Amino acid sequence: MQARQALTDIQFLLTEVLQAPAQWQALAPFGDTDGELAAQVLEEAAKFVDSAVAPLQRTGDEVGCRFDAGQVHTPPGFRDAYQAFWQGGWPALACAPEDGGQGLPAVLECVLFEWLAGANHGWTMAPGLLHGAYECIKHHASDALKAQYLEKVATGEWLATMCLTEAHAGSDLGLVRTRGVPQPDGSARVNGSKIFISGGEHDLTDNIVHLVLARLPDAPAGPKGLSLFLVPKVLQDGGRNAVVCERIEEKMGLHGSPTCVMRFDDATGWLVGEPNKGLAAMFVMMNAARLHVGLQGIGLLEAAWQKASAYAAERRQMRAPGAKDTSLIQDHPAIRRTLHTQRAWIDGGRVLAYHTALQLDVAKHSTDAAARAAAQRWCALVTPVLKAALTDQGFHGASACLQVFGGHGYVSEWGIEQIVRDARVAMIYEGTNEIQAIDLLVRKVLADGGQGLAALLATLPGAAPSPAASARRHALVEITQTLAIAAQTDPELPYWVADDYLRAVALVLLDWAWGEISAVAQGERGSEPTQAPERWSTPAQALAQWVLPEFEMRAAMLRQRIAQALEIKPKMAATA
Amino acid sequence: MQARQALTDIQFLLTEVLQAPAQWQALAPFGDTDGELAAQVLEEAAKFVDSAVAPLQRTGDEVGCRFDAGQVHTPPGFRDAYQAFWQGGWPALACAPEDGGQGLPAVLECVLFEWLAGANHGWTMAPGLLHGAYECIKHHASDALKAQYLEKVATGEWLATMCLTEAHAGSDLGLVRTRGVPQPDGSARVNGSKIFISGGEHDLTDNIVHLVLARLPDAPAGPKGLSLFLVPKVLQDGGRNAVVCERIEEKMGLHGSPTCVMRFDDATGWLVGEPNKGLAAMFVMMNAARLHVGLQGIGLLEAAWQKASAYAAERRQMRAPGAKDTSLIQDHPAIRRTLHTQRAWIDGGRVLAYHTALQLDVAKHSTDAAARAAAQRWCALVTPVLKAALTDQGFHGASACLQVFGGHGYVSEWGIEQIVRDARVAMIYEGTNEIQAIDLLVRKVLADGGQGLAALLATLPGAAPSPAASARRHALVEITQTLAIAAQTDPELPYWVADDYLRAVALVLLDWAWGEISAVAQGERGSEPTQAPERWSTPAQALAQWVLPEFEMRAAMLRQRIAQALEIKPKMAATA
């Protein structure tokens, strides 16, 4: 992927459509960050991504990571690129200046990581959890731990991991068995095995800071007995801690990222935050982490789109309808439909993701309690939708782009099949997409009988919606209300329809995003209309014709299942 | 995949639902093939697939094919399995007895190849085109060529390829440049390069028979100037022909099958069939070949389903709604929905595919001209639908099954990600799925103004459809009629909506198939109701709830685009 190719589009969406600089400048920490500075940062970021990270995409996949007696060798070039990355200050973009960071708005970091994922998803896994670890240490670690680790993690001089999953405890962290036993000197002895640890071991940095979920002695069973421990690879005295990488997994893709099985053998660690509050300490970062995964979906889809549209502009096969001679395949309707549909998702998805990133900062930094609450509501409700819908589209849209290549798409040489393989993981990690749907519907929407969602829809920024958009919003509110009623007699109901519900919300939000884009592109917001109006009108039409009709399908499926729940006895519903 | 696990289901669908033995016994060549004999054949086939081919699935992917100075080494065990395969008479199942075959109905060969693809798609590519080559040689080659090649190819002692694609000529075979120049001795000198030749070179058999599309000198440009040549790897005198494998492709999957770049350097060949009628000679086998690719989709989906349902029956995570303790994941509604939906496609897809295989034999062997014509109509209209819809579901359904594994699905160890990678190719080869849709709508349905499709729907076998099924059939006929009218003012229209149209037809057919299954399972056709009715009622419900609503979405998309074409000027439609 070429980040520079996306730069102009993204500048338009950020500054014209979202008026992002005005939004973040209203917050104290970003008062001095004007649009010009942000533009320079993005320009430099694009250069870095295109010159240092993107060229390692094929090597990362083909050579992959190598495991040798406990050590992990990353692919050629990965270490140099990472050293340039942290020394350039990129991991610290949105960290606080007092911690060695640059104090920029979260949305700029989001754009950077969207590009990095599109350029080289495997490499990007290494710094992917760094900001979350930084926030975790900043807000929960003792002063002594902070003195040793905060700046190293903020700047990315040391990388960090999140050690959650165990072989028998994947989606269900309540089953975690790793134990941490306090010692008289204030440290803890950590014992246990963790799997699926991205970057658990590697040669990119001199130290690795593991944040490990484990149980204190006599902790209650289940998720409320989990505590968080910081366990470094290398101890302060320079000695190696008892943290062992046992092997790395062979995977469908993401070969540039070592997925490690880690063993903690009486490893030395320190409690982070309060006993038995480990999940809470980690889940503070959950919205940001899930938003980043959604952005991986966009980045990978942009990468696939760039490849497919370049190929379609060069390859000639068959005559398009009405053509006199063999046509470029970009002139065939089936190809155009595929490419325009992906643009509808990429552009609209960006507006939603960047708006959410802005809300993360509002929720954190606004002085207005009502604004903070509204922003928190947005992030809570919209983040699982974006995580699921954008990673779904990342994979399925990349596969549609592969199809543009015909047989060549299946051959590794063109690089498109790697994108499809890499994109698949984002539907799984950071909470599977099915879990996102349950989080949205059961834990968030139904928890207040749908009031929060109704309020969010009623206060969507921008002009009055089109009649069709308005009808869909009303349908969604009405479905939510009947679903809340039906769920009282059939508690299984929400779990059957959560995916449909998430899709319906995603489509309503995407429609809103495109309303904003179209209004600005057509000059309805005071600025000049854009110079190439078809750049935005073409995907807007694709959205209306090929994407939004799914809403009515989901609504019909929801209504059918709700009606069934209201009619029949609860027990019977289980056989559906 | 365990073929034995699918055997009982398939027996029920073949003998109870489709009454297949009665259908094929009405045709002269199969008068002696009773249901008992067929059951024995399938029982033995399942044993062979499970014991000889399935165990090589992982090796095929991990070791893959190795290219070394023009030679291709297949993965360990592949040659032995292939030798056992042809010596057991399996490739010759549906070949004529006078050619060394067993003279069994095509549908039994279809079941065998469905299983083989599910057990080991890569290995199955080797004999995949053998039957097509057999038919091609049988019906078009000279007696002299037949004497040398027909029995070897019928029995599979020698494997065969189809050499169509060139670097610049993929979907558009009219661009083929390879040349064949007749020689005084009746042979021809063949020169050119071909790509994507599955099994172009390997160590499975002593000889390989290539069927090569090429141009005679002074042949007209385009597809009407293509002739077919038989070019063996080894000549009759035992000398090596000038056929060179230049390299094999690195691919997303299908590592057990060498995808070869082949060069013909003054190779010796012989014309098969008439000059400039090469495409016609090859396309005789097209329906059978496309049906086989659709069956690969079913086989791979069954393989993915078997893995996912076994995993879901063992893995415990989280409490299902209403449960008191950690549940098996098969009790979670999201997992059940995924598994039941795939069964709806597998079971219904089997009925459609097997019925089509029976029609292939009716079209060939019936003494009743009207029956032959009806069978030909079925095959012409339904084959592209099955090729596209079943391979689409093969990939997307396998990906849904991968999701059941959570993070483990992404790890190679479990074998599910291999199925997803292998399944992807079937959406591309043998005519991309977009080309299937255009074939269906433009070349077939609209060619007679939709009359053939309407006749097919009006004569679907079985009882009267349900009100919902009947409404969908009427909607499809109505849409077809308005589409035919609108296409006259907007010739681009069918190319924009061909995919939607194919999906709509696929769903109507799937609904018909399930009507047949349900009627028989419930004892409405005179036989006893099945002993475990939920085996069939559960996927039938999944079909109604989660699969068929797509029909209304496709219908809405079609109607919207048709209305647009009828309202606006033809030129404007191109900007959509």
Coordinates of N, CA and C in Angstrom, one line a residue, chain A residues 154-249:
Chain A
A154 N 6.5 4.2 26.5 CA 5.9 5.4 25.8 C 6.7 5.6 24.5
T155 N 8.0 5.6 24.6 CA 8.8 5.9 23.4 C 8.9 4.7 22.5
G156 N 8.6 3.5 23.0 CA 8.8 2.3 22.2 C 10.2 1.8 22.2
E157 N 11.0 2.3 23.0 CA 12.4 1.8 23.1 C 12.3 0.3 23.5
W158 N 11.4 0.0 24.4 CA 11.1 -1.4 24.7 C 9.7 -1.7 24.2
L159 N 9.5 -2.8 23.6 CA 8.1 -3.2 23.2 C 7.4 -3.9 24.4
A160 N 6.1 -4.1 24.2 CA 5.3 -4.7 25.3 C 4.3 -5.7 24.7
T161 N 3.8 -6.6 25.6 CA 2.8 -7.6 25.2 C 1.7 -7.5 26.2
M162 N 0.6 -8.1 25.8 CA -0.5 -8.4 26.7 C -0.6 -9.9 26.7
C163 N -0.4 -10.5 27.9 CA -0.5 -12.0 28.0 C -1.8 -12.4 28.7
L164 N -2.8 -12.6 27.9 CA -4.1 -12.9 28.5 C -4.5 -14.4 28.3
T165 N -4.5 -14.8 27.0 CA -5.0 -16.1 26.6 C -4.2 -17.3 27.2
E166 N -4.9 -18.4 27.6 CA -4.3 -19.6 27.9 C -5.0 -20.7 27.0
A167 N -4.3 -21.9 27.0 CA -4.8 -22.9 26.0 C -6.3 -23.2 26.2
H168 N -6.8 -23.2 27.4 CA -8.2 -23.5 27.7 C -9.0 -22.2 28.0
A169 N -8.4 -21.1 27.9 CA -9.1 -19.8 28.2 C -8.8 -18.8 27.1
G170 N -9.7 -18.8 26.1 CA -9.6 -17.9 25.0 C -10.5 -16.8 25.1
S171 N -11.7 -16.9 24.6 CA -12.7 -15.9 24.8 C -13.1 -15.8 26.3
D172 N -12.9 -16.8 27.0 CA -13.3 -16.9 28.4 C -12.2 -16.7 29.4
L173 N -11.8 -15.4 29.6 CA -10.6 -15.2 30.5 C -10.8 -15.6 31.9
G174 N -12.1 -15.8 32.3 CA -12.4 -16.2 33.7 C -11.7 -17.5 34.0
L175 N -11.3 -18.3 33.0 CA -10.7 -19.6 33.2 C -9.2 -19.6 33.4
V176 N -8.6 -18.4 33.3 CA -7.2 -18.2 33.4 C -6.6 -18.9 34.7
R177 N -5.5 -19.6 34.6 CA -4.9 -20.4 35.7 C -3.6 -19.9 36.2
T178 N -2.9 -19.0 35.4 CA -1.6 -18.5 35.7 C -1.6 -17.9 37.1
R179 N -0.6 -18.1 37.9 CA -0.6 -17.6 39.3 C 0.5 -16.7 39.6
G180 N 0.2 -15.7 40.4 CA 1.3 -14.7 40.9 C 1.3 -14.7 42.4
V181 N 2.4 -15.1 43.0 CA 2.5 -15.2 44.4 C 3.4 -14.1 45.0
P182 N 2.8 -13.2 45.8 CA 3.6 -12.0 46.3 C 4.8 -12.5 47.2
Q183 N 5.9 -11.8 47.1 CA 7.1 -12.0 47.8 C 7.3 -10.9 48.8
P184 N 8.1 -11.2 49.8 CA 8.4 -10.2 50.9 C 8.9 -8.9 50.3
D185 N 9.7 -9.0 49.2 CA 10.3 -7.7 48.7 C 9.4 -6.9 47.8
G186 N 8.1 -7.3 47.8 CA 7.1 -6.5 47.0 C 7.0 -7.0 45.6
S187 N 7.8 -7.9 45.1 CA 7.7 -8.5 43.8 C 6.7 -9.7 43.9
A188 N 6.5 -10.4 42.8 CA 5.7 -11.6 42.8 C 6.4 -12.7 42.0
R189 N 6.1 -13.9 42.3 CA 6.6 -15.0 41.5 C 5.4 -15.5 40.6
V190 N 5.7 -15.4 39.3 CA 4.6 -15.7 38.3 C 4.9 -17.0 37.6
N191 N 3.9 -17.9 37.6 CA 4.0 -19.2 37.0 C 2.7 -19.5 36.2
G192 N 3.0 -20.0 35.0 CA 1.9 -20.4 34.1 C 2.3 -20.3 32.6
S193 N 1.4 -20.7 31.8 CA 1.6 -20.8 30.3 C 0.6 -19.9 29.6
K194 N 1.0 -19.1 28.7 CA 0.1 -18.3 27.9 C 0.3 -18.6 26.4
I195 N -0.8 -18.5 25.6 CA -0.6 -18.8 24.2 C -1.1 -17.5 23.4
F196 N -0.8 -17.5 22.1 CA -1.3 -16.5 21.2 C -0.7 -15.1 21.7
I197 N 0.6 -15.1 22.1 CA 1.2 -13.9 22.6 C 1.9 -13.2 21.4
S198 N 1.3 -12.2 20.8 CA 2.0 -11.5 19.7 C 3.2 -10.8 20.2
G199 N 4.4 -11.1 19.6 CA 5.6 -10.5 20.0 C 6.1 -10.9 21.4
G200 N 5.7 -12.1 21.8 CA 6.2 -12.5 23.1 C 7.7 -12.6 23.2
E201 N 8.3 -12.9 22.1 CA 9.8 -12.9 22.0 C 10.2 -12.5 20.6
H202 N 11.2 -11.7 20.5 CA 11.7 -11.2 19.2 C 13.0 -10.5 19.4
D203 N 13.6 -10.0 18.3 CA 14.9 -9.4 18.3 C 14.8 -7.9 17.9
L204 N 13.6 -7.3 18.1 CA 13.4 -5.9 17.7 C 13.9 -4.9 18.7
T205 N 13.8 -5.3 20.0 CA 14.2 -4.4 21.1 C 14.9 -5.1 22.1
D206 N 15.6 -4.4 23.0 CA 16.5 -5.1 23.9 C 15.7 -5.7 25.1
N207 N 14.6 -5.1 25.3 CA 13.7 -5.7 26.4 C 12.3 -5.8 26.0
I208 N 11.5 -6.6 26.6 CA 10.1 -6.8 26.3 C 9.4 -6.7 27.6
V209 N 8.3 -5.9 27.7 CA 7.6 -5.7 28.9 C 6.2 -6.5 28.8
H210 N 6.1 -7.6 29.5 CA 4.9 -8.4 29.5 C 3.9 -7.9 30.5
L211 N 2.7 -7.7 30.1 CA 1.6 -7.5 31.1 C 0.8 -8.8 31.2
V212 N 0.8 -9.4 32.3 CA 0.3 -10.8 32.4 C -0.9 -10.9 33.4
L213 N -2.0 -11.5 32.9 CA -3.1 -11.7 33.7 C -2.9 -13.0 34.5
A214 N -3.0 -12.9 35.8 CA -2.8 -14.1 36.6 C -3.6 -14.0 37.9
R215 N -3.6 -15.0 38.7 CA -4.4 -15.1 40.0 C -3.4 -15.0 41.2
L216 N -3.8 -14.1 42.1 CA -3.1 -14.2 43.4 C -3.6 -15.4 44.2
P217 N -2.8 -15.8 45.2 CA -3.3 -17.0 46.0 C -4.6 -16.6 46.6
D218 N -5.5 -17.6 46.7 CA -6.8 -17.4 47.3 C -7.7 -16.4 46.6
A219 N -7.4 -16.0 45.3 CA -8.2 -15.1 44.6 C -9.5 -15.9 44.3
P220 N -10.7 -15.2 44.2 CA -11.9 -15.8 43.8 C -11.8 -16.4 42.4
A221 N -12.6 -17.5 42.1 CA -12.6 -18.0 40.8 C -13.3 -17.0 39.8
G222 N -13.0 -17.3 38.5 CA -13.7 -16.4 37.5 C -13.0 -15.1 37.3
P223 N -13.6 -14.3 36.4 CA -12.9 -13.1 36.0 C -12.7 -12.1 37.1
K224 N -13.4 -12.2 38.2 CA -13.1 -11.2 39.3 C -12.0 -11.6 40.2
G225 N -11.3 -12.7 39.9 CA -10.1 -13.1 40.6 C -8.8 -12.9 39.8
L226 N -8.9 -12.0 38.8 CA -7.7 -11.9 38.0 C -6.9 -10.6 38.3
S227 N -5.6 -10.7 38.4 CA -4.8 -9.5 38.7 C -3.8 -9.4 37.6
L228 N -3.2 -8.2 37.5 CA -2.3 -7.9 36.4 C -0.9 -7.7 36.9
F229 N 0.0 -8.3 36.2 CA 1.4 -8.3 36.7 C 2.3 -7.8 35.5
L230 N 3.3 -7.0 35.8 CA 4.3 -6.6 34.9 C 5.5 -7.5 35.0
V231 N 5.8 -8.2 33.9 CA 6.9 -9.2 34.0 C 7.9 -8.8 32.8
P232 N 9.0 -8.3 33.1 CA 9.9 -7.9 32.0 C 10.8 -9.1 31.5
K233 N 11.2 -9.1 30.3 CA 12.1 -10.1 29.8 C 13.4 -10.0 30.4
V234 N 13.9 -8.8 30.6 CA 15.2 -8.5 31.2 C 15.0 -7.7 32.4
L235 N 15.6 -8.2 33.5 CA 15.5 -7.5 34.8 C 16.4 -6.3 34.9
Q236 N 16.1 -5.5 36.0 CA 16.9 -4.3 36.1 C 18.4 -4.5 36.2
D237 N 18.8 -5.6 36.8 CA 20.2 -5.9 36.9 C 20.8 -6.4 35.6
G238 N 20.0 -6.5 34.5 CA 20.5 -7.0 33.3 C 20.4 -8.5 33.1
G239 N 20.0 -9.2 34.2 CA 19.8 -10.6 34.1 C 18.5 -11.0 33.4
R240 N 18.5 -12.2 32.8 CA 17.3 -12.6 32.1 C 16.3 -13.2 33.0
N241 N 15.1 -12.7 32.9 CA 14.0 -13.2 33.8 C 13.6 -14.6 33.3
A242 N 12.8 -15.3 34.2 CA 12.4 -16.7 33.8 C 11.2 -16.7 32.9
V243 N 11.3 -16.1 31.8 CA 10.2 -16.0 30.8 C 10.7 -16.7 29.5
V244 N 10.0 -17.7 29.2 CA 10.6 -18.6 28.1 C 9.6 -18.6 26.9
C245 N 10.0 -18.4 25.7 CA 9.2 -18.7 24.6 C 9.4 -20.1 24.2
E246 N 8.3 -20.9 24.2 CA 8.4 -22.3 23.9 C 8.4 -22.6 22.4
R247 N 7.6 -21.9 21.7 CA 7.5 -22.1 20.3 C 6.7 -21.0 19.7
I248 N 6.7 -20.9 18.4 CA 5.8 -19.9 17.7 C 4.9 -20.7 16.8
E249 N 3.7 -20.1 16.6 CA 2.7 -20.8 15.8 C 2.9 -20.7 14.3

